[in-house]
mmCIF file of C-alpha atoms and ligand atoms in Angstrom:
data_model
loop_
_atom_site.group_PDB
_atom_site.id
_atom_site.type_symbol
_atom_site.label_atom_id
_atom_site.label_comp_id
_atom_site.label_asym_id
_atom_site.label_seq_id
_atom_site.Cartn_x
_atom_site.Cartn_y
_atom_site.Cartn_z
ATOM 1 C CA MET A 21 61.233 56.093 90.817
ATOM 2 C CA PHE A 22 60.674 58.451 93.732
ATOM 3 C CA GLU A 23 62.553 61.386 92.188
ATOM 4 C CA THR A 24 59.314 62.155 90.338
ATOM 5 C CA LEU A 25 57.656 63.132 93.621
ATOM 6 C CA SER A 26 57.549 66.511 95.305
ATOM 7 C CA LYS A 27 56.724 66.950 98.959
ATOM 8 C CA ALA A 28 53.026 66.611 99.859
ATOM 9 C CA PRO A 29 51.553 69.343 102.065
ATOM 10 C CA GLY A 30 51.651 68.493 105.787
ATOM 11 C CA ASP A 31 48.511 68.114 107.897
ATOM 12 C CA LYS A 32 47.667 71.478 109.480
ATOM 13 C CA ILE A 33 46.168 70.063 112.670
ATOM 14 C CA LEU A 34 49.164 67.782 113.287
ATOM 15 C CA ALA A 35 51.485 70.754 112.705
ATOM 16 C CA LEU A 36 49.491 72.757 115.253
ATOM 17 C CA MET A 37 49.895 69.902 117.773
ATOM 18 C CA GLY A 38 53.663 70.115 117.269
ATOM 19 C CA GLU A 39 53.660 73.887 117.812
ATOM 20 C CA TYR A 40 51.592 73.489 120.972
ATOM 21 C CA ALA A 41 53.933 70.828 122.365
ATOM 22 C CA ALA A 42 56.951 73.115 121.730
ATOM 23 C CA ASP A 43 55.338 76.157 123.439
ATOM 24 C CA PRO A 44 56.986 76.527 126.879
ATOM 25 C CA ARG A 45 54.231 78.748 128.389
ATOM 26 C CA PRO A 46 52.484 76.917 131.266
ATOM 27 C CA THR A 47 49.328 78.977 130.602
ATOM 28 C CA LYS A 48 48.868 77.660 127.034
ATOM 29 C CA ILE A 49 45.457 76.212 126.130
ATOM 30 C CA ASP A 50 45.000 73.499 123.467
ATOM 31 C CA LEU A 51 41.680 73.830 121.633
ATOM 32 C CA GLY A 52 43.095 72.332 118.431
ATOM 33 C CA VAL A 53 43.181 68.608 117.946
ATOM 34 C CA GLY A 54 39.832 66.780 117.643
ATOM 35 C CA VAL A 55 39.922 64.291 120.484
ATOM 36 C CA TYR A 56 37.789 64.352 123.614
ATOM 37 C CA LYS A 57 39.605 65.446 126.760
ATOM 38 C CA ASP A 58 38.469 65.139 130.361
ATOM 39 C CA GLU A 59 38.902 67.729 133.119
ATOM 40 C CA LYS A 60 42.536 66.657 133.527
ATOM 41 C CA GLY A 61 43.199 67.286 129.851
ATOM 42 C CA THR A 62 43.672 63.586 129.071
ATOM 43 C CA THR A 63 41.855 61.291 126.641
ATOM 44 C CA PRO A 64 41.022 58.380 128.932
ATOM 45 C CA ILE A 65 40.149 54.771 128.143
ATOM 46 C CA MET A 66 36.467 54.390 129.082
ATOM 47 C CA SER A 67 35.954 51.956 131.952
ATOM 48 C CA ALA A 68 33.436 49.889 129.958
ATOM 49 C CA VAL A 69 36.118 49.547 127.250
ATOM 50 C CA ARG A 70 38.723 48.445 129.794
ATOM 51 C CA LYS A 71 36.360 45.790 131.196
ATOM 52 C CA ALA A 72 35.422 44.563 127.728
ATOM 53 C CA GLU A 73 39.115 44.220 126.872
ATOM 54 C CA GLU A 74 39.728 42.127 129.993
ATOM 55 C CA ARG A 75 36.871 39.822 129.028
ATOM 56 C CA ILE A 76 38.132 39.542 125.451
ATOM 57 C CA LEU A 77 41.655 38.710 126.606
ATOM 58 C CA ALA A 78 40.310 35.936 128.837
ATOM 59 C CA ALA A 79 37.843 34.484 126.320
ATOM 60 C CA GLU A 80 39.478 34.916 122.900
ATOM 61 C CA LYS A 81 40.340 31.563 121.328
ATOM 62 C CA THR A 82 41.762 32.419 117.934
ATOM 63 C CA LYS A 83 43.365 35.148 115.877
ATOM 64 C CA SER A 84 42.270 33.584 112.617
ATOM 65 C CA TYR A 85 40.807 35.834 109.883
ATOM 66 C CA LEU A 86 37.522 37.543 110.605
ATOM 67 C CA GLY A 87 35.968 37.659 107.120
ATOM 68 C CA ILE A 88 35.642 40.595 104.740
ATOM 69 C CA ALA A 89 32.508 42.123 106.324
ATOM 70 C CA GLY A 90 34.051 41.878 109.785
ATOM 71 C CA ASN A 91 32.635 41.014 113.187
ATOM 72 C CA LYS A 92 28.974 39.996 112.744
ATOM 73 C CA GLY A 93 27.869 40.759 116.304
ATOM 74 C CA PHE A 94 29.434 44.201 115.973
ATOM 75 C CA GLY A 95 27.574 44.739 112.713
ATOM 76 C CA SER A 96 24.124 44.009 114.063
ATOM 77 C CA ALA A 97 24.753 45.946 117.294
ATOM 78 C CA VAL A 98 25.863 48.995 115.281
ATOM 79 C CA LEU A 99 22.753 48.756 113.090
ATOM 80 C CA ASP A 100 20.570 48.746 116.225
ATOM 81 C CA LEU A 101 22.475 51.721 117.600
ATOM 82 C CA THR A 102 22.392 53.818 114.443
ATOM 83 C CA LEU A 103 19.262 52.866 112.491
ATOM 84 C CA GLY A 104 17.070 51.368 115.234
ATOM 85 C CA ASP A 105 13.911 50.116 113.540
ATOM 86 C CA SER A 106 13.745 52.995 111.055
ATOM 87 C CA VAL A 107 14.216 50.732 108.028
ATOM 88 C CA ASP A 108 13.529 47.092 107.154
ATOM 89 C CA ARG A 109 16.786 45.183 107.722
ATOM 90 C CA SER A 110 16.272 43.062 104.609
ATOM 91 C CA ARG A 111 17.360 46.171 102.651
ATOM 92 C CA VAL A 112 20.349 46.938 104.896
ATOM 93 C CA ARG A 113 23.935 45.627 104.753
ATOM 94 C CA ILE A 114 26.943 46.539 106.876
ATOM 95 C CA ALA A 115 30.695 46.061 106.576
ATOM 96 C CA GLN A 116 33.141 46.861 109.339
ATOM 97 C CA ALA A 117 35.924 49.219 108.248
ATOM 98 C CA PRO A 118 38.979 50.944 109.769
ATOM 99 C CA GLY A 119 37.430 53.978 111.442
ATOM 100 C CA GLY A 120 34.930 56.459 110.094
ATOM 101 C CA THR A 121 37.576 57.406 107.534
ATOM 102 C CA GLY A 122 37.908 53.833 106.240
ATOM 103 C CA SER A 123 34.111 53.597 106.075
ATOM 104 C CA LEU A 124 33.879 56.829 104.094
ATOM 105 C CA TRP A 125 36.644 55.557 101.821
ATOM 106 C CA VAL A 126 35.044 52.215 100.906
ATOM 107 C CA LEU A 127 31.621 53.848 100.418
ATOM 108 C CA MET A 128 33.096 56.545 98.144
ATOM 109 C CA GLN A 129 34.735 53.741 96.145
ATOM 110 C CA LEU A 130 31.326 52.053 95.941
ATOM 111 C CA ILE A 131 29.692 55.234 94.642
ATOM 112 C CA ASN A 132 32.397 55.528 92.000
ATOM 113 C CA ARG A 133 31.761 51.947 90.871
ATOM 114 C CA ALA A 134 28.054 52.669 90.568
ATOM 115 C CA ARG A 135 28.441 56.077 88.914
ATOM 116 C CA PRO A 136 32.037 56.946 88.017
ATOM 117 C CA GLY A 137 32.964 60.573 88.598
ATOM 118 C CA THR A 138 29.631 61.551 90.097
ATOM 119 C CA THR A 139 29.427 64.632 92.308
ATOM 120 C CA VAL A 140 29.410 64.494 96.082
ATOM 121 C CA TRP A 141 27.869 67.628 97.588
ATOM 122 C CA VAL A 142 29.436 68.565 100.913
ATOM 123 C CA SER A 143 28.513 71.287 103.380
ATOM 124 C CA ASP A 144 30.362 74.607 103.224
ATOM 125 C CA PRO A 145 32.515 74.133 105.254
ATOM 126 C CA THR A 146 33.035 70.459 106.023
ATOM 127 C CA TRP A 147 35.595 68.138 107.635
ATOM 128 C CA PRO A 148 38.719 68.767 105.513
ATOM 129 C CA ASN A 149 39.250 65.046 104.862
ATOM 130 C CA HIS A 150 35.952 64.654 102.976
ATOM 131 C CA ASN A 151 37.342 66.257 99.822
ATOM 132 C CA PRO A 152 40.490 64.127 99.436
ATOM 133 C CA ILE A 153 38.606 60.920 100.235
ATOM 134 C CA ALA A 154 36.046 61.696 97.522
ATOM 135 C CA GLU A 155 38.574 62.955 94.974
ATOM 136 C CA ASN A 156 40.981 60.065 95.566
ATOM 137 C CA SER A 157 38.024 57.760 94.885
ATOM 138 C CA GLY A 158 37.456 59.390 91.484
ATOM 139 C CA LEU A 159 34.465 61.513 92.513
ATOM 140 C CA ALA A 160 33.886 65.234 92.001
ATOM 141 C CA VAL A 161 33.163 67.496 94.995
ATOM 142 C CA ALA A 162 30.866 70.525 95.149
ATOM 143 C CA THR A 163 29.490 72.450 98.126
ATOM 144 C CA TYR A 164 26.040 73.387 99.362
ATOM 145 C CA PRO A 165 25.535 76.432 101.645
ATOM 146 C CA TYR A 166 25.660 75.522 105.321
ATOM 147 C CA PHE A 167 27.315 77.803 107.881
ATOM 148 C CA ASP A 168 26.225 81.396 108.311
ATOM 149 C CA PRO A 169 29.220 83.407 109.578
ATOM 150 C CA GLU A 170 26.871 86.146 110.821
ATOM 151 C CA THR A 171 24.605 84.052 113.062
ATOM 152 C CA ARG A 172 27.023 81.095 113.404
ATOM 153 C CA GLY A 173 23.969 78.929 112.723
ATOM 154 C CA VAL A 174 22.886 76.999 109.619
ATOM 155 C CA ARG A 175 21.841 78.932 106.479
ATOM 156 C CA PHE A 176 18.960 76.546 106.213
ATOM 157 C CA THR A 177 16.863 78.295 103.555
ATOM 158 C CA GLU A 178 19.855 78.457 101.192
ATOM 159 C CA MET A 179 20.881 74.905 102.037
ATOM 160 C CA LEU A 180 17.438 73.524 101.254
ATOM 161 C CA ALA A 181 17.159 75.542 98.048
ATOM 162 C CA ALA A 182 20.496 74.057 96.901
ATOM 163 C CA LEU A 183 19.468 70.496 97.799
ATOM 164 C CA ASP A 184 16.163 70.963 95.960
ATOM 165 C CA GLN A 185 18.124 71.582 92.721
ATOM 166 C CA LEU A 186 19.927 68.219 92.833
ATOM 167 C CA GLY A 187 19.002 65.059 90.940
ATOM 168 C CA LYS A 188 19.356 61.283 90.868
ATOM 169 C CA ASP A 189 23.043 61.350 89.936
ATOM 170 C CA ASP A 190 24.034 63.494 92.915
ATOM 171 C CA VAL A 191 25.264 62.408 96.326
ATOM 172 C CA VAL A 192 24.636 64.588 99.394
ATOM 173 C CA LEU A 193 27.062 64.171 102.276
ATOM 174 C CA LEU A 194 25.417 65.139 105.577
ATOM 175 C CA HIS A 195 26.877 65.183 109.076
ATOM 176 C CA GLY A 196 24.464 63.031 111.091
ATOM 177 C CA CYS A 197 25.011 65.168 114.203
ATOM 178 C CA CYS A 198 27.677 67.369 115.837
ATOM 179 C CA HIS A 199 28.823 69.071 112.638
ATOM 180 C CA ASN A 200 32.601 69.298 112.212
ATOM 181 C CA PRO A 201 33.997 71.975 112.118
ATOM 182 C CA THR A 202 31.105 74.348 112.796
ATOM 183 C CA GLY A 203 29.118 72.850 115.719
ATOM 184 C CA ALA A 204 25.953 74.226 114.037
ATOM 185 C CA ASN A 205 23.343 71.505 113.490
ATOM 186 C CA LEU A 206 19.950 70.915 111.929
ATOM 187 C CA SER A 207 16.871 70.821 114.163
ATOM 188 C CA ALA A 208 14.522 67.831 113.963
ATOM 189 C CA GLU A 209 12.124 69.880 111.798
ATOM 190 C CA GLN A 210 14.961 70.807 109.463
ATOM 191 C CA TRP A 211 15.980 67.150 109.160
ATOM 192 C CA ASP A 212 12.365 66.398 108.204
ATOM 193 C CA GLN A 213 12.612 68.964 105.416
ATOM 194 C CA VAL A 214 15.986 67.657 104.217
ATOM 195 C CA ALA A 215 14.598 64.109 104.144
ATOM 196 C CA ALA A 216 11.569 65.285 102.150
ATOM 197 C CA SER A 217 13.836 67.123 99.686
ATOM 198 C CA LEU A 218 16.002 64.014 99.165
ATOM 199 C CA ALA A 219 12.891 61.875 98.660
ATOM 200 C CA ARG A 220 11.663 64.393 96.067
ATOM 201 C CA THR A 221 14.881 64.804 94.081
ATOM 202 C CA GLY A 222 16.212 61.243 94.307
ATOM 203 C CA ALA A 223 19.702 62.475 95.285
ATOM 204 C CA LEU A 224 21.545 59.835 97.330
ATOM 205 C CA PRO A 225 22.013 60.722 101.025
ATOM 206 C CA PHE A 226 25.386 59.772 102.499
ATOM 207 C CA ILE A 227 25.495 60.358 106.242
ATOM 208 C CA ASP A 228 28.752 60.731 108.135
ATOM 209 C CA LEU A 229 27.982 59.683 111.710
ATOM 210 C CA ALA A 230 31.226 60.235 113.609
ATOM 211 C CA TYR A 231 29.907 61.712 116.876
ATOM 212 C CA LEU A 232 26.764 59.742 117.788
ATOM 213 C CA GLY A 233 26.015 60.513 121.457
ATOM 214 C CA PHE A 234 28.212 63.636 121.652
ATOM 215 C CA GLY A 235 25.403 66.142 120.982
ATOM 216 C CA ASP A 236 22.019 65.713 122.662
ATOM 217 C CA GLY A 237 22.208 61.979 123.479
ATOM 218 C CA LEU A 238 22.222 58.696 121.548
ATOM 219 C CA GLU A 239 18.567 58.750 120.477
ATOM 220 C CA ALA A 240 18.364 62.465 119.673
ATOM 221 C CA ASP A 241 21.625 62.329 117.706
ATOM 222 C CA ALA A 242 20.310 59.437 115.588
ATOM 223 C CA TYR A 243 17.133 61.319 114.645
ATOM 224 C CA GLY A 244 18.384 62.830 111.375
ATOM 225 C CA THR A 245 19.962 59.594 110.132
ATOM 226 C CA ARG A 246 16.835 57.573 110.913
ATOM 227 C CA LYS A 247 14.543 60.162 109.383
ATOM 228 C CA VAL A 248 16.520 60.300 106.158
ATOM 229 C CA VAL A 249 17.004 56.535 105.710
ATOM 230 C CA SER A 250 13.325 55.908 106.375
ATOM 231 C CA SER A 251 12.311 58.474 103.730
ATOM 232 C CA VAL A 252 14.350 57.347 100.728
ATOM 233 C CA PRO A 253 14.902 54.118 98.765
ATOM 234 C CA GLU A 254 18.711 54.186 98.976
ATOM 235 C CA ALA A 255 21.214 55.669 101.435
ATOM 236 C CA LEU A 256 24.731 55.267 102.813
ATOM 237 C CA VAL A 257 25.977 55.765 106.384
ATOM 238 C CA ALA A 258 29.592 55.887 107.603
ATOM 239 C CA PHE A 259 29.730 55.175 111.333
ATOM 240 C CA SER A 260 32.749 55.837 113.554
ATOM 241 C CA GLY A 261 33.416 54.338 116.996
ATOM 242 C CA SER A 262 36.464 56.567 117.538
ATOM 243 C CA LYS A 263 34.796 59.286 119.628
ATOM 244 C CA ASN A 264 31.807 57.710 121.374
ATOM 245 C CA PHE A 265 33.809 54.645 122.477
ATOM 246 C CA GLY A 266 37.121 56.536 122.757
ATOM 247 C CA LEU A 267 38.711 53.968 120.428
ATOM 248 C CA TYR A 268 40.558 56.403 118.155
ATOM 249 C CA ARG A 269 43.677 54.313 117.587
ATOM 250 C CA GLU A 270 41.835 51.004 117.230
ATOM 251 C CA ARG A 271 40.425 52.287 113.907
ATOM 252 C CA ILE A 272 36.880 51.022 114.185
ATOM 253 C CA GLY A 273 33.948 52.078 112.030
ATOM 254 C CA ALA A 274 31.285 50.664 109.760
ATOM 255 C CA ALA A 275 30.041 51.209 106.212
ATOM 256 C CA ILE A 276 26.257 50.827 106.045
ATOM 257 C CA LEU A 277 24.228 50.623 102.858
ATOM 258 C CA ILE A 278 20.481 50.754 102.421
ATOM 259 C CA ALA A 279 19.246 49.535 99.029
ATOM 260 C CA ARG A 280 15.806 49.592 97.439
ATOM 261 C CA ASP A 281 15.212 45.872 98.081
ATOM 262 C CA ALA A 282 16.982 42.762 99.413
ATOM 263 C CA GLU A 283 18.201 41.634 96.010
ATOM 264 C CA GLN A 284 19.747 45.013 95.228
ATOM 265 C CA ALA A 285 21.241 45.067 98.731
ATOM 266 C CA ASP A 286 23.001 41.740 98.085
ATOM 267 C CA ILE A 287 24.395 42.902 94.752
ATOM 268 C CA THR A 288 25.596 46.211 96.181
ATOM 269 C CA GLN A 289 27.116 44.506 99.233
ATOM 270 C CA SER A 290 29.015 42.103 96.956
ATOM 271 C CA GLN A 291 30.651 45.127 95.294
ATOM 272 C CA LEU A 292 31.444 46.674 98.691
ATOM 273 C CA LEU A 293 33.098 43.455 99.879
ATOM 274 C CA ASN A 294 34.985 43.239 96.597
ATOM 275 C CA ILE A 295 36.337 46.761 97.185
ATOM 276 C CA ILE A 296 37.447 45.852 100.717
ATOM 277 C CA ARG A 297 39.094 42.622 99.533
ATOM 278 C CA GLY A 298 41.117 44.562 96.987
ATOM 279 C CA ALA A 299 42.105 47.265 99.477
ATOM 280 C CA TYR A 300 43.011 45.706 102.848
ATOM 281 C CA SER A 301 41.367 42.274 102.526
ATOM 282 C CA GLN A 302 39.779 42.193 105.993
ATOM 283 C CA PRO A 303 39.278 44.591 108.877
ATOM 284 C CA PRO A 304 41.096 44.296 112.233
ATOM 285 C CA ASP A 305 38.953 42.843 115.034
ATOM 286 C CA HIS A 306 39.940 44.366 118.343
ATOM 287 C CA GLY A 307 37.851 47.578 118.297
ATOM 288 C CA ALA A 308 34.852 45.738 116.849
ATOM 289 C CA GLU A 309 35.001 43.035 119.501
ATOM 290 C CA ILE A 310 35.168 45.711 122.221
ATOM 291 C CA ILE A 311 32.064 47.440 120.864
ATOM 292 C CA ARG A 312 30.228 44.127 120.400
ATOM 293 C CA THR A 313 31.062 43.068 123.968
ATOM 294 C CA ILE A 314 29.801 46.367 125.389
ATOM 295 C CA LEU A 315 26.617 46.616 123.342
ATOM 296 C CA GLU A 316 25.590 42.978 123.884
ATOM 297 C CA ASP A 317 26.063 43.044 127.667
ATOM 298 C CA ALA A 318 23.404 44.918 129.658
ATOM 299 C CA ASP A 319 25.756 46.022 132.463
ATOM 300 C CA LEU A 320 28.617 47.122 130.246
ATOM 301 C CA ARG A 321 26.193 48.930 127.996
ATOM 302 C CA THR A 322 24.682 50.834 130.912
ATOM 303 C CA GLU A 323 28.167 51.743 132.096
ATOM 304 C CA TRP A 324 29.216 52.914 128.626
ATOM 305 C CA GLU A 325 26.067 54.996 128.155
ATOM 306 C CA ALA A 326 26.635 56.666 131.523
ATOM 307 C CA GLU A 327 30.256 57.482 130.661
ATOM 308 C CA LEU A 328 29.282 58.791 127.235
ATOM 309 C CA ASN A 329 26.586 60.913 128.806
ATOM 310 C CA GLN A 330 29.081 62.335 131.278
ATOM 311 C CA MET A 331 31.400 63.345 128.436
ATOM 312 C CA ARG A 332 28.513 64.894 126.543
ATOM 313 C CA THR A 333 27.156 66.877 129.479
ATOM 314 C CA ARG A 334 30.675 68.071 130.347
ATOM 315 C CA MET A 335 30.987 69.575 126.863
ATOM 316 C CA VAL A 336 27.541 71.192 127.106
ATOM 317 C CA HIS A 337 28.470 72.595 130.535
ATOM 318 C CA LEU A 338 31.751 74.068 129.199
ATOM 319 C CA ARG A 339 29.846 75.630 126.308
ATOM 320 C CA GLU A 340 27.342 77.240 128.649
ATOM 321 C CA LYS A 341 30.007 78.441 131.047
ATOM 322 C CA LEU A 342 32.127 80.054 128.324
ATOM 323 C CA ALA A 343 29.129 81.722 126.668
ATOM 324 C CA GLU A 344 27.813 82.955 130.020
ATOM 325 C CA THR A 345 31.221 84.312 131.101
ATOM 326 C CA ILE A 346 31.661 86.189 127.828
ATOM 327 C CA ARG A 347 28.126 87.573 128.089
ATOM 328 C CA GLN A 348 28.768 88.864 131.603
ATOM 329 C CA ARG A 349 32.143 90.386 130.788
ATOM 330 C CA SER A 350 31.123 92.025 127.529
ATOM 331 C CA ASN A 351 27.464 92.701 128.057
ATOM 332 C CA SER A 352 26.863 91.298 124.584
ATOM 333 C CA GLU A 353 25.323 88.153 123.142
ATOM 334 C CA ASP A 354 27.966 87.852 120.419
ATOM 335 C CA PHE A 355 29.271 84.506 121.654
ATOM 336 C CA ASP A 356 25.977 82.961 122.800
ATOM 337 C CA PHE A 357 26.145 80.670 119.774
ATOM 338 C CA ILE A 358 28.783 78.597 121.610
ATOM 339 C CA ALA A 359 26.045 77.404 123.982
ATOM 340 C CA ASP A 360 23.685 76.623 121.094
ATOM 341 C CA HIS A 361 26.227 74.557 119.184
ATOM 342 C CA ARG A 362 26.576 70.828 119.856
ATOM 343 C CA GLY A 363 29.343 68.262 119.662
ATOM 344 C CA MET A 364 33.030 68.727 120.230
ATOM 345 C CA PHE A 365 33.538 71.782 118.006
ATOM 346 C CA SER A 366 32.483 75.359 117.460
ATOM 347 C CA LEU A 367 33.582 77.540 114.572
ATOM 348 C CA LEU A 368 34.118 80.958 116.148
ATOM 349 C CA GLY A 369 34.142 82.851 112.853
ATOM 350 C CA LEU A 370 37.437 84.681 113.575
ATOM 351 C CA ASP A 371 39.816 85.644 110.767
ATOM 352 C CA SER A 372 43.213 83.976 110.486
ATOM 353 C CA ALA A 373 45.085 87.031 111.848
ATOM 354 C CA THR A 374 42.977 86.870 115.019
ATOM 355 C CA VAL A 375 43.590 83.126 115.338
ATOM 356 C CA GLU A 376 47.355 83.774 115.003
ATOM 357 C CA HIS A 377 47.175 86.604 117.525
ATOM 358 C CA LEU A 378 45.416 84.422 120.110
ATOM 359 C CA LYS A 379 48.169 81.846 119.726
ATOM 360 C CA ALA A 380 51.064 84.330 119.908
ATOM 361 C CA ALA A 381 49.706 86.642 122.609
ATOM 362 C CA ASN A 382 47.657 84.269 124.776
ATOM 363 C CA GLY A 383 48.897 80.761 124.004
ATOM 364 C CA VAL A 384 45.359 79.838 122.881
ATOM 365 C CA TYR A 385 45.694 77.242 120.112
ATOM 366 C CA MET A 386 42.827 76.599 117.697
ATOM 367 C CA VAL A 387 42.616 75.380 114.104
ATOM 368 C CA GLY A 388 43.298 78.108 111.485
ATOM 369 C CA ASP A 389 39.641 78.361 110.453
ATOM 370 C CA SER A 390 38.905 79.309 114.131
ATOM 371 C CA ARG A 391 37.491 75.917 115.119
ATOM 372 C CA ILE A 392 37.770 75.211 118.841
ATOM 373 C CA ASN A 393 37.509 71.866 120.594
ATOM 374 C CA VAL A 394 35.307 72.711 123.583
ATOM 375 C CA ALA A 395 36.447 69.574 125.445
ATOM 376 C CA GLY A 396 39.914 71.162 125.563
ATOM 377 C CA ILE A 397 38.763 74.174 127.632
ATOM 378 C CA PRO A 398 40.223 73.934 131.143
ATOM 379 C CA GLU A 399 37.248 74.837 133.348
ATOM 380 C CA GLU A 400 39.322 76.939 135.749
ATOM 381 C CA ARG A 401 40.619 78.984 132.797
ATOM 382 C CA VAL A 402 37.248 79.895 131.256
ATOM 383 C CA GLY A 403 37.641 83.487 132.491
ATOM 384 C CA ASP A 404 41.082 83.845 130.886
ATOM 385 C CA LEU A 405 39.800 82.361 127.645
ATOM 386 C CA ALA A 406 36.789 84.704 127.652
ATOM 387 C CA ASP A 407 39.066 87.726 128.167
ATOM 388 C CA ALA A 408 41.428 86.614 125.406
ATOM 389 C CA LEU A 409 38.587 86.064 122.936
ATOM 390 C CA LEU A 410 37.000 89.404 123.751
ATOM 391 C CA ALA A 411 40.297 91.316 123.477
ATOM 392 C CA ALA A 412 41.147 89.627 120.162
ATOM 393 C CA ASN A 413 37.664 90.178 118.738
ATOM 394 C CA LYS A 414 37.643 93.963 119.290
HETATM 395 N N1 PMP B 21 33.981 62.271 109.932
HETATM 396 C C1 PMP B 21 34.133 63.376 110.663
HETATM 397 C C2 PMP B 21 33.197 64.514 110.463
HETATM 398 C C3 PMP B 21 35.161 63.450 111.601
HETATM 399 O O1 PMP B 21 35.307 64.563 112.316
HETATM 400 C C4 PMP B 21 36.024 62.349 111.757
HETATM 401 C C5 PMP B 21 37.156 62.378 112.755
HETATM 402 N N2 PMP B 21 37.837 63.530 112.903
HETATM 403 C C6 PMP B 21 35.804 61.220 110.974
HETATM 404 C C7 PMP B 21 34.777 61.212 110.072
HETATM 405 C C8 PMP B 21 36.674 59.991 111.013
HETATM 406 O O2 PMP B 21 36.998 59.489 112.209
HETATM 407 P P1 PMP B 21 37.884 58.178 112.393
HETATM 408 O O3 PMP B 21 38.403 57.755 111.060
HETATM 409 O O4 PMP B 21 38.965 58.584 113.320
HETATM 410 O O5 PMP B 21 36.942 57.176 112.970
#
């Protein structure tokens, strides 16, 4: 059987992690892998998560099956967190899924059941896993203009013109906030225009919300999602709790669907649950129960929000410090965009030879497309990093 197979390509980011681990230089800097890191370079368990886990351990009475849609308290808390009161809940359904990736997967499968082979439009560039998830679900992928390598901002006029050309059979995948890999995001006014375009064309918005709270705060980061879902009859949202709750390995996320009315919502949800049943039957509970416990308890919620805010402001501070240091040392504004970007990543716009050079000469590791994880910048090394970037960019 297996002799028919040839080796699948390895994951580039995991390979980079391996290279970094094998590099003996004590001065090396890891800006590669996409997990949050604190000032000690570790990815800690949030204290609200730890406390929730203690409560769960003491109170849990059964390990019996959860049900296909998952933890109900988790579901309604996540709807409050993501959608707020932007849309009538009678039109909304949610199913817990394994991570943002699992949520994207089951929703792509749902799209393919509704319209086999339809096209999902993704930003150029986008998170590299979007394409395989869509294609493995039977969908076609095309790109709309997004990142401007000159300004390192969004090519908004071109993006909007492309979206305006789409129709009812198209799906538009949008990053709800904290765009990965670029770090360049839409302003509130631009979200308004995107929402109006989607309402006009009838293309289906599909929002990937993997970094809620990592950009400008929980409410500000939800603006685009809420604006879009309140402007159109149908929408999909894939939520991830990996980053904002630091629950990466618990694999916790949610697939959210908004239908034109309650009856259509029930029918569509029945197909979503049927997809889940035929894939992994039921989701695991632990991450969902942690999030439910935190969001339903006033004290734990306050503690979580404070911790999340601390992580967010640390990333904004590192952005500002790096941009400011480069400005001072080069007398140029070429890297000011780092301070304007939001979320964990910035795409520096360096070519692959420069990325390789930074790794070989300076031990600065970033993804091959020149994406850096700003949370990985050691604050005391900002000067060294600024010098390395400036020397490599000459
Ligand atoms: N979407 C985007 C844009 C992401 O960056 C990620 C994580 N790297 C995910 C979805 C999925 O996250 P997870 O499956 O780990 O929750």
